[in-house]
Short mmCIF file of C-alpha atoms in Angstrom, two decimals:
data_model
loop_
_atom_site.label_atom_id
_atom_site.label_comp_id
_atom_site.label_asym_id
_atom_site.label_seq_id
_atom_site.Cartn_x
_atom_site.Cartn_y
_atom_site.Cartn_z
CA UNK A 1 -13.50 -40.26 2.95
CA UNK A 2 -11.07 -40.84 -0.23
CA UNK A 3 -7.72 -39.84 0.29
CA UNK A 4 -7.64 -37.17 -2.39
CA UNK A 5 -10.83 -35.51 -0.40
CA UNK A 6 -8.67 -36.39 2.77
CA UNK A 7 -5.57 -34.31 1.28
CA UNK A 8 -8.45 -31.31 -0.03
CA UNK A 9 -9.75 -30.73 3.28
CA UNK A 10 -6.07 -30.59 5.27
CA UNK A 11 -5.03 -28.11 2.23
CA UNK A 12 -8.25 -26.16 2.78
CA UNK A 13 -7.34 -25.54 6.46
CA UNK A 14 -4.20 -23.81 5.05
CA UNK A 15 -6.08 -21.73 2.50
CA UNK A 16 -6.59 -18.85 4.15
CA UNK A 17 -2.79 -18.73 5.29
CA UNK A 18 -1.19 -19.42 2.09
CA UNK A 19 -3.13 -15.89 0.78
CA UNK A 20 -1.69 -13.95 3.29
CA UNK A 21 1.67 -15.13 2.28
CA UNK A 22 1.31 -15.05 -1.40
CA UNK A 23 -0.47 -11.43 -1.43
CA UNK A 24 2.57 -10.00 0.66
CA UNK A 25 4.51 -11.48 -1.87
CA UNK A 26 2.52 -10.16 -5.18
CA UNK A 27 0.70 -7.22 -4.26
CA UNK A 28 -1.83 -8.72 -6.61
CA UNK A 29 -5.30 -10.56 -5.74
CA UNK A 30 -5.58 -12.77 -8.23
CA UNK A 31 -1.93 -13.55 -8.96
CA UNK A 32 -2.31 -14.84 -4.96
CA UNK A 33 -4.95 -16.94 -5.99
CA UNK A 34 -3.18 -18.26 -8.63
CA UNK A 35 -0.60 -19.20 -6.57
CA UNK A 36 -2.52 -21.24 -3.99
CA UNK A 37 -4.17 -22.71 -6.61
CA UNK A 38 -0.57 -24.12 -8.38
CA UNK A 39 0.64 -25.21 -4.61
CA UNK A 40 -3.08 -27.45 -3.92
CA UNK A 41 -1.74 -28.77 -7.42
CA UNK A 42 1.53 -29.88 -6.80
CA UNK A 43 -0.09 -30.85 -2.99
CA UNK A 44 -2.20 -33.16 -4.90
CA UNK A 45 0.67 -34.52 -7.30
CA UNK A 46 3.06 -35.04 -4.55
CA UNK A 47 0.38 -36.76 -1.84
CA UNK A 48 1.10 -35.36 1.81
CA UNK A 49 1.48 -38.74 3.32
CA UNK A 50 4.65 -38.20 4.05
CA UNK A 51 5.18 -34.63 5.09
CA UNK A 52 5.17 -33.98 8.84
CA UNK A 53 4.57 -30.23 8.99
CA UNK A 54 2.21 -29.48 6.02
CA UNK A 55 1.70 -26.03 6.84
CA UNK A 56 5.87 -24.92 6.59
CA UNK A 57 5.72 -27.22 3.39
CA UNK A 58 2.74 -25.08 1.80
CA UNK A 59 4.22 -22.41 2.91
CA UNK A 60 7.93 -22.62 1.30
CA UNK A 61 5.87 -24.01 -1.75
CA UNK A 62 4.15 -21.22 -2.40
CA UNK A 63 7.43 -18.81 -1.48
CA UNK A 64 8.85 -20.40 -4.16
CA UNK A 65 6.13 -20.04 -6.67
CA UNK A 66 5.97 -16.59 -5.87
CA UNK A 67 9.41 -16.06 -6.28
CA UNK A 68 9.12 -17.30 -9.78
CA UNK A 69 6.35 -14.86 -10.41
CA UNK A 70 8.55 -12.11 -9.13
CA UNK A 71 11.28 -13.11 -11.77
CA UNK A 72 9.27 -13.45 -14.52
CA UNK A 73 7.91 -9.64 -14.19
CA UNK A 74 11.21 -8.48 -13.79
CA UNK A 75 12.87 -10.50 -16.43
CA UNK A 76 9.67 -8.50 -19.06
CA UNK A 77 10.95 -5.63 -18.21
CA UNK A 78 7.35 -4.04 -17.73
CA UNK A 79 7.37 -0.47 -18.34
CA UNK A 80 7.14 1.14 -14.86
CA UNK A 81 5.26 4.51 -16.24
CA UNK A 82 2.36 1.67 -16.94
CA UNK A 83 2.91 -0.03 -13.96
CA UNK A 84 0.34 -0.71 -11.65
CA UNK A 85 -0.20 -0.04 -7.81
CA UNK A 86 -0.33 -3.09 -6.32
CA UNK A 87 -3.63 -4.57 -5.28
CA UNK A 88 -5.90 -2.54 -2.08
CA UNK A 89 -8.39 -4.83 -0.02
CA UNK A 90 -11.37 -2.51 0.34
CA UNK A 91 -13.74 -2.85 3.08
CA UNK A 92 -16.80 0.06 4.00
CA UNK A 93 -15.92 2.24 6.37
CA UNK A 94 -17.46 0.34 9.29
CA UNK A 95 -15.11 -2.73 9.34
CA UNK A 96 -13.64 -5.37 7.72
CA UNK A 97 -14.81 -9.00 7.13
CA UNK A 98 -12.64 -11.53 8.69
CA UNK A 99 -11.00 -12.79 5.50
CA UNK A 100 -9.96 -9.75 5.10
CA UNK A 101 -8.62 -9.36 8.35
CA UNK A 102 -6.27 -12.29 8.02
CA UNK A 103 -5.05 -10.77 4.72
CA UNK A 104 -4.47 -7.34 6.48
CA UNK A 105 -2.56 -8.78 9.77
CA UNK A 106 0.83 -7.12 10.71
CA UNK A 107 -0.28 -3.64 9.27
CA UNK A 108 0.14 -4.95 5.45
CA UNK A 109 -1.10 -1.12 4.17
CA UNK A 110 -0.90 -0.36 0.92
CA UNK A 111 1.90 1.66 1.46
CA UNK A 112 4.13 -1.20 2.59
CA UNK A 113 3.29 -3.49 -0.51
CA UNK A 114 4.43 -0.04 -2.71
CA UNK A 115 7.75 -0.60 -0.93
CA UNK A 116 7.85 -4.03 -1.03
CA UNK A 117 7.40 -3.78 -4.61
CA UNK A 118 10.59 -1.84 -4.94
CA UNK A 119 12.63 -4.43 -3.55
CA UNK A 120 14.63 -7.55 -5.41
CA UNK A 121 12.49 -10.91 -5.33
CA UNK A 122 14.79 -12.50 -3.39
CA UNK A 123 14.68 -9.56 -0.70
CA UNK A 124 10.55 -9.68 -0.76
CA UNK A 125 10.69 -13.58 0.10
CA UNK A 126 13.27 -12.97 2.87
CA UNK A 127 11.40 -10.67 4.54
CA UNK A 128 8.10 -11.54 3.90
CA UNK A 129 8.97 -15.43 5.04
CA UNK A 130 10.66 -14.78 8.13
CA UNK A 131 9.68 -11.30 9.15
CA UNK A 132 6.32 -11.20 9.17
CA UNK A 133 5.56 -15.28 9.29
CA UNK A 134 8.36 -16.52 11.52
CA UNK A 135 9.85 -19.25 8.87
CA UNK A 136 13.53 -19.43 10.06
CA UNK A 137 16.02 -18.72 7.65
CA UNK A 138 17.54 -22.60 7.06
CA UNK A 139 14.37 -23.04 5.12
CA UNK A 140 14.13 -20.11 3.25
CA UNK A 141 17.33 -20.69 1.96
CA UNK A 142 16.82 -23.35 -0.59
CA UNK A 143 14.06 -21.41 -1.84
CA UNK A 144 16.41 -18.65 -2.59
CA UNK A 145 19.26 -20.53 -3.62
CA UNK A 146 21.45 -19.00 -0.63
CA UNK A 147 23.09 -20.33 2.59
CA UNK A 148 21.15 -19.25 5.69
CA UNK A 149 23.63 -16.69 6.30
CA UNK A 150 23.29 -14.78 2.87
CA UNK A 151 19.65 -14.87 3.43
CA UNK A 152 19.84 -13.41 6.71
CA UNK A 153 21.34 -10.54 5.09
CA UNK A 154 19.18 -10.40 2.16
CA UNK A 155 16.50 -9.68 5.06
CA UNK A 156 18.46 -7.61 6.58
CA UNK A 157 18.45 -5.28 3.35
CA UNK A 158 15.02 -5.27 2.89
CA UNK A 159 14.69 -3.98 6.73
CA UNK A 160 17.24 -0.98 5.18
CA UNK A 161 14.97 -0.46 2.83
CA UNK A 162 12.05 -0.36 4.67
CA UNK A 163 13.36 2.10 7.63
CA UNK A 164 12.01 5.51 7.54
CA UNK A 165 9.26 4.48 4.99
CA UNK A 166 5.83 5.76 5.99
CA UNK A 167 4.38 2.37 5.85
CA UNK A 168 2.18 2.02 9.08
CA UNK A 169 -0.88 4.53 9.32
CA UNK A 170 -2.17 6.12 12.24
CA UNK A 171 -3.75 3.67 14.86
CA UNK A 172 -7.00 5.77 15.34
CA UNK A 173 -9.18 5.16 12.06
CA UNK A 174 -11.88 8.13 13.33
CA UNK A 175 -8.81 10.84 13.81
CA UNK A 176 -7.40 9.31 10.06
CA UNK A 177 -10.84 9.79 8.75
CA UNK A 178 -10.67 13.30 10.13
CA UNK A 179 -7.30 14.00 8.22
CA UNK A 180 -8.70 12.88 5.47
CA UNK A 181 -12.24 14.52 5.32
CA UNK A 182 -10.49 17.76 5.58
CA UNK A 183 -8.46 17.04 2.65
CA UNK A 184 -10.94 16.60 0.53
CA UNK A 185 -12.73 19.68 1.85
CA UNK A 186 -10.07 21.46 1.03
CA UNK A 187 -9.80 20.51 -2.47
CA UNK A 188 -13.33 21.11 -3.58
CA UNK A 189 -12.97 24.44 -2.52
CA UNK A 190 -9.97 25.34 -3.88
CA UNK A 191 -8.38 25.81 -0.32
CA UNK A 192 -4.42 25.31 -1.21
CA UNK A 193 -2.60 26.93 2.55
CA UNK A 194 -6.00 23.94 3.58
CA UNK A 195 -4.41 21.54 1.78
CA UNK A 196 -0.96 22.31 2.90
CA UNK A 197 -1.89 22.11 6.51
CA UNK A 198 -2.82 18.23 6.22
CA UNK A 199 0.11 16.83 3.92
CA UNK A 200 3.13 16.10 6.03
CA UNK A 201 5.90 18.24 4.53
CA UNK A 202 7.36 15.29 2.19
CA UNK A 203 4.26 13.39 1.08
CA UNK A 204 4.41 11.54 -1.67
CA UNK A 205 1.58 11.48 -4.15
CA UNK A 206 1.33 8.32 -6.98
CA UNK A 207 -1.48 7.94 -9.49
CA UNK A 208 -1.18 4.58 -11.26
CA UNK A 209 -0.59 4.75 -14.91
CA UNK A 210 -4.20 4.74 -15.66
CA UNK A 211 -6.30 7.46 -17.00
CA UNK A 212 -5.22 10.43 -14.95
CA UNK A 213 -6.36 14.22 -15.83
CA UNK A 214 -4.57 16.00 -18.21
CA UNK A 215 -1.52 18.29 -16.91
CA UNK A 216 -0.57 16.17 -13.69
CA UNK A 217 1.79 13.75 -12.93
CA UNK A 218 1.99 10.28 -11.88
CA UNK A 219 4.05 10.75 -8.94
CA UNK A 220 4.75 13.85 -7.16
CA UNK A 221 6.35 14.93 -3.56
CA UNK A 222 6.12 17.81 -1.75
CA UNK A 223 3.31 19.29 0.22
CA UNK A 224 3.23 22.68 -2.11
CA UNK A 225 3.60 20.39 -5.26
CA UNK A 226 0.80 17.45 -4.33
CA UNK A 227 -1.62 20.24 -3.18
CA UNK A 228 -0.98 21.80 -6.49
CA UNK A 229 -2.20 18.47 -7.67
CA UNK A 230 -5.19 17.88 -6.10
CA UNK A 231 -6.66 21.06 -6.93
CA UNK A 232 -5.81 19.06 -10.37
CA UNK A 233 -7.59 15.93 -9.49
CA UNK A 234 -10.63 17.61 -7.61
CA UNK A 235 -11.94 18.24 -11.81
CA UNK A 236 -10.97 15.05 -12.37
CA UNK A 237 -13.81 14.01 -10.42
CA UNK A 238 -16.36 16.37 -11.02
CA UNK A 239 -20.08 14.70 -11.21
CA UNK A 240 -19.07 11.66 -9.38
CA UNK A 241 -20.22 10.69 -5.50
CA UNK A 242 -17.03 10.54 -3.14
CA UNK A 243 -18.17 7.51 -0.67
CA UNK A 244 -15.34 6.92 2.30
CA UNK A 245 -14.13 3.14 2.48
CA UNK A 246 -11.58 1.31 3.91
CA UNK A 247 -8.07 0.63 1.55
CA UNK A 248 -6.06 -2.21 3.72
CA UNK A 249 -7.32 -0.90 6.77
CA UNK A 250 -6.68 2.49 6.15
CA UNK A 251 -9.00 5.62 5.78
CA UNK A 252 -9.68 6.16 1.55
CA UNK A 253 -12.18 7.15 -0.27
CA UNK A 254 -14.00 6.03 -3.74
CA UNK A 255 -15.49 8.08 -6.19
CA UNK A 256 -18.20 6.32 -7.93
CA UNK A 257 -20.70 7.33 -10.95
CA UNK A 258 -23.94 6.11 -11.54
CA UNK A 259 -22.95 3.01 -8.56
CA UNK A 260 -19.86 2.28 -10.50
CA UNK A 261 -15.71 2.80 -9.29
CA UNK A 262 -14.36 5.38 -10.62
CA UNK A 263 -11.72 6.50 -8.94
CA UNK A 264 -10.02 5.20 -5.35
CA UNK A 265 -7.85 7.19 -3.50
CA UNK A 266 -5.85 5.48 -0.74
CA UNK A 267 -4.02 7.46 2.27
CA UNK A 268 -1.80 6.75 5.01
CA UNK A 269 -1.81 9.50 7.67
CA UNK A 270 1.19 9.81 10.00
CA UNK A 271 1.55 11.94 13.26
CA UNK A 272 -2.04 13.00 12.00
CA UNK A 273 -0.50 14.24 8.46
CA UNK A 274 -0.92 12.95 5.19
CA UNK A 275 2.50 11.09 4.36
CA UNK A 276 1.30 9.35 1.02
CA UNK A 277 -1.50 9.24 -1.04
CA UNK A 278 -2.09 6.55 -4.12
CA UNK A 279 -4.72 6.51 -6.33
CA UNK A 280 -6.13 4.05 -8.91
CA UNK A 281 -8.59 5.22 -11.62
CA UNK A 282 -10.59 4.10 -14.36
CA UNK A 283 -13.02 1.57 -13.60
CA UNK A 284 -11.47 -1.01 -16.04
CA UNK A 285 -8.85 -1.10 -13.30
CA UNK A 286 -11.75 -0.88 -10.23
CA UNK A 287 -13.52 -3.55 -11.43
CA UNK A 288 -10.86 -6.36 -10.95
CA UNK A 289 -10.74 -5.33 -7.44
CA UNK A 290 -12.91 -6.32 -4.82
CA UNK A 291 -15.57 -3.59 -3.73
CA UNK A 292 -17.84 -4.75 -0.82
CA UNK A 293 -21.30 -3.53 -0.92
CA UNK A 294 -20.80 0.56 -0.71
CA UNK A 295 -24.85 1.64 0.18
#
């Protein structure tokens, strides 16, 4: 075996690691990819003779691609009412596939990528690199440009940030499903006190800036004021086939015409309420995404 295939195969064994890392980072599929693709690059420049722990030196490697990436968006100054939600991982709604599961480990719902979103880049590869994969802070630091005991706090922040955020779902998918059957129930026939009873009191409702129906907003809170809005939404998809998936884990539900996306709406149920609902439309946007086989 060559050395370059020798270098290929050890990199390959890190593959599936260096996704997990880079999509808690992103929020974005393919910008992931992307960045495991530059790190096998500069792997492949550099030669791994010489490192000891390839796996930590992948790993700050692509933190500190990602970070870049994180810069760059903010330093465009993207528009946030055409901002997008950031990436789901859809599954059917008997399971996941094992790549997938990886990907999903530690509860990574959609709803904690919306958070993580909000947060500075530096934040993001704080807590992403040592709270949820264990990298001490004396290495993320020269990623970030900070002594370990700034990044400690710029952890520590993100934790703030995070507190009190409905992020984690409801362990038991069948009573989630339940939750979320009934809201749907309710809002084909025009039930609103129905649709009330399943929203926890300060649910939060985002449609990404997509093609959404005329007269409603992009985000919304309040029970009274989101089940206003999906009495809105249930015209929105009139004609089209609800099918229930899974959205990183999580109980959701695609609308699809003719076989095709139309519409996904992801939900994370707390305390067996609704505490947020997001929802992606237009199947421009559905047809980047991944979509297992829905028959």
């Amino acid at each position: 075996m060559g050395e370059h295939d020798w270098l290929a195969r050890r990199f390959e064994g890190h593959r599936t690691h260096l996704r997990a890392v880079a999509y808690r980072m992103l929020g974005s599929l393919s910008e992931a990819d992307d960045a495991v693709q530059e790190a096998w690059l500069r792997l492949s420049r550099a030669g791994g003779e010489d490192v000891d722990n390839l796996g930590g030196w992948l790993t700050t490697v692509v933190g500190r691609i990602c970070l870049d990436m994180l810069r760059s968006r903010k330093s465009r100054h993207e528009d946030p009412v055409g901002a997008q939600l950031p990436d789901p991982i859809i599954g059917r709604a008997g399971g996941i596939d094992p790549e997938h599961q990886v990907l999903l480990a530690d509860s990574v719902g959609l709803a904690l990528l919306v958070v993580l979103d909000t947060l500075d880049p530096a934040e993001r590869l704080a807590f992403v690199l040592h709270d949820m994969f264990a990298l001490p802070f004396d290495e993320i630091a020269p990623i970030v440009g900070r002594t370990p005991g700034a990044t400690r706090q710029l952890a520590s922040r993100a934790r703030r940030r995070l507190q009190g955020s409905p992020t984690v779902p409801d362990a038991d998918l069948n009573r989630q499903r339940e939750v979320v059957d009934a809201f749907f129930a309710a809002a084909r026939g025009g039930d609103f006190d129905a649709l009330v009873s399943v929203l926890d009191p300060d649910v939060v409702l985002r449609a990404e800036g997509g093609a959404v129906p005329a007269g409603t907003s992009r985000s919304v809170r309040g029970a009274a004021q989101v089940a206003g809005q999906a009495l809105m939404f249930r015209k929105f998809g009139a004609g089209g086939v609800p099918r229930p998936v899974l959205v990183n884990g999580a109980a959701g539900m695609v609308v699809t015409k003719d076989g095709v996306p139309q519409t996904l709406f992801a939900f994370t149920v707390v305390d067996g309420k609704i505490a947020e609902i997001d929802i992606l439309s237009g199947p421009d946007r559905l047809a980047t995404l991944d979509f297992e086989p829905l028959g």
